PDB file of C-alpha atoms in Angstrom:
ATOM      1  CA  UNK A   1     -60.020 -82.512 -81.232  1.00 61.00           C
ATOM      2  CA  UNK A   2     -57.740 -84.495 -83.552  1.00 65.00           C
ATOM      3  CA  UNK A   3     -55.607 -81.393 -84.016  1.00 65.00           C
ATOM      4  CA  UNK A   4     -55.174 -81.081 -80.242  1.00 60.00           C
ATOM      5  CA  UNK A   5     -54.191 -84.733 -79.984  1.00 59.00           C
ATOM      6  CA  UNK A   6     -51.526 -84.324 -82.668  1.00 65.00           C
ATOM      7  CA  UNK A   7     -50.151 -81.177 -81.080  1.00 69.00           C
ATOM      8  CA  UNK A   8     -50.039 -82.167 -77.439  1.00 83.00           C
ATOM      9  CA  UNK A   9     -48.442 -85.342 -76.077  1.00 82.00           C
ATOM     10  CA  UNK A  10     -49.643 -84.218 -72.635  1.00 83.00           C
ATOM     11  CA  UNK A  11     -53.235 -84.165 -73.903  1.00 81.00           C
ATOM     12  CA  UNK A  12     -52.879 -87.714 -75.276  1.00 83.00           C
ATOM     13  CA  UNK A  13     -51.489 -88.836 -71.922  1.00 88.00           C
ATOM     14  CA  UNK A  14     -54.415 -87.287 -70.034  1.00 89.00           C
ATOM     15  CA  UNK A  15     -56.906 -88.806 -72.475  1.00 88.00           C
ATOM     16  CA  UNK A  16     -55.346 -92.250 -71.946  1.00 92.00           C
ATOM     17  CA  UNK A  17     -55.459 -91.808 -68.158  1.00 94.00           C
ATOM     18  CA  UNK A  18     -59.125 -90.833 -68.373  1.00 94.00           C
ATOM     19  CA  UNK A  19     -59.973 -93.928 -70.412  1.00 94.00           C
ATOM     20  CA  UNK A  20     -58.100 -96.144 -67.942  1.00 95.00           C
ATOM     21  CA  UNK A  21     -59.810 -94.544 -64.935  1.00 95.00           C
ATOM     22  CA  UNK A  22     -63.197 -94.935 -66.579  1.00 95.00           C
ATOM     23  CA  UNK A  23     -62.475 -98.620 -67.156  1.00 94.00           C
ATOM     24  CA  UNK A  24     -61.498 -99.103 -63.519  1.00 94.00           C
ATOM     25  CA  UNK A  25     -64.729 -97.453 -62.356  1.00 95.00           C
ATOM     26  CA  UNK A  26     -66.774 -99.672 -64.676  1.00 94.00           C
ATOM     27  CA  UNK A  27     -65.084-102.813 -63.314  1.00 94.00           C
ATOM     28  CA  UNK A  28     -65.568-101.673 -59.698  1.00 92.00           C
ATOM     29  CA  UNK A  29     -69.272-101.023 -60.232  1.00 92.00           C
ATOM     30  CA  UNK A  30     -69.725-104.436 -61.865  1.00 91.00           C
ATOM     31  CA  UNK A  31     -67.933-106.151 -58.958  1.00 90.00           C
ATOM     32  CA  UNK A  32     -70.064-104.303 -56.412  1.00 90.00           C
ATOM     33  CA  UNK A  33     -73.268-105.245 -58.253  1.00 89.00           C
ATOM     34  CA  UNK A  34     -72.262-108.909 -58.460  1.00 88.00           C
ATOM     35  CA  UNK A  35     -71.320-109.019 -54.776  1.00 88.00           C
ATOM     36  CA  UNK A  36     -74.601-107.370 -53.823  1.00 86.00           C
ATOM     37  CA  UNK A  37     -76.543-109.963 -55.807  1.00 88.00           C
ATOM     38  CA  UNK A  38     -74.574-112.790 -54.180  1.00 87.00           C
ATOM     39  CA  UNK A  39     -75.265-111.398 -50.702  1.00 84.00           C
ATOM     40  CA  UNK A  40     -78.977-111.023 -51.472  1.00 82.00           C
ATOM     41  CA  UNK A  41     -79.132-114.594 -52.772  1.00 86.00           C
ATOM     42  CA  UNK A  42     -77.382-115.878 -49.642  1.00 83.00           C
ATOM     43  CA  UNK A  43     -79.836-113.999 -47.424  1.00 80.00           C
ATOM     44  CA  UNK A  44     -82.731-115.589 -49.290  1.00 81.00           C
ATOM     45  CA  UNK A  45     -81.189-119.081 -49.079  1.00 84.00           C
ATOM     46  CA  UNK A  46     -80.632-118.807 -45.329  1.00 81.00           C
ATOM     47  CA  UNK A  47     -84.069-117.282 -44.697  1.00 78.00           C
ATOM     48  CA  UNK A  48     -82.786-114.770 -42.171  1.00 72.00           C
ATOM     49  CA  UNK A  49     -83.719-111.643 -44.117  1.00 68.00           C
ATOM     50  CA  UNK A  50     -86.780-111.073 -41.922  1.00 66.00           C
ATOM     51  CA  UNK A  51     -84.447-110.559 -38.935  1.00 69.00           C
ATOM     52  CA  UNK A  52     -82.355-107.867 -40.623  1.00 69.00           C
ATOM     53  CA  UNK A  53     -82.957-104.145 -40.407  1.00 67.00           C
ATOM     54  CA  UNK A  54     -82.116-102.369 -43.639  1.00 66.00           C
ATOM     55  CA  UNK A  55     -80.766 -98.848 -43.693  1.00 66.00           C
ATOM     56  CA  UNK A  56     -81.381 -97.288 -47.095  1.00 68.00           C
ATOM     57  CA  UNK A  57     -79.386 -94.176 -46.196  1.00 69.00           C
ATOM     58  CA  UNK A  58     -82.166 -91.745 -47.085  1.00 68.00           C
ATOM     59  CA  UNK A  59     -82.404 -90.103 -43.682  1.00 63.00           C
ATOM     60  CA  UNK A  60     -82.682 -86.658 -45.241  1.00 63.00           C
ATOM     61  CA  UNK A  61     -85.689 -87.501 -47.399  1.00 57.00           C
ATOM     62  CA  UNK A  62     -88.913 -85.751 -46.478  1.00 52.00           C
TER      63      UNK A  62
END
């Protein structure tokens, strides 16, 4: 792999892009998780969770 990196600037560029994209995905997932936890906490604080209908999106499960 090191040999490929030395030989191909294009390969190094793609590797860098992959690392950057992976970092962006990691940050997005963390933000989503934090927001979800904040929403769940707010639902609990306001005590209106019993009035909500949750859709888990598993309509195809048997």
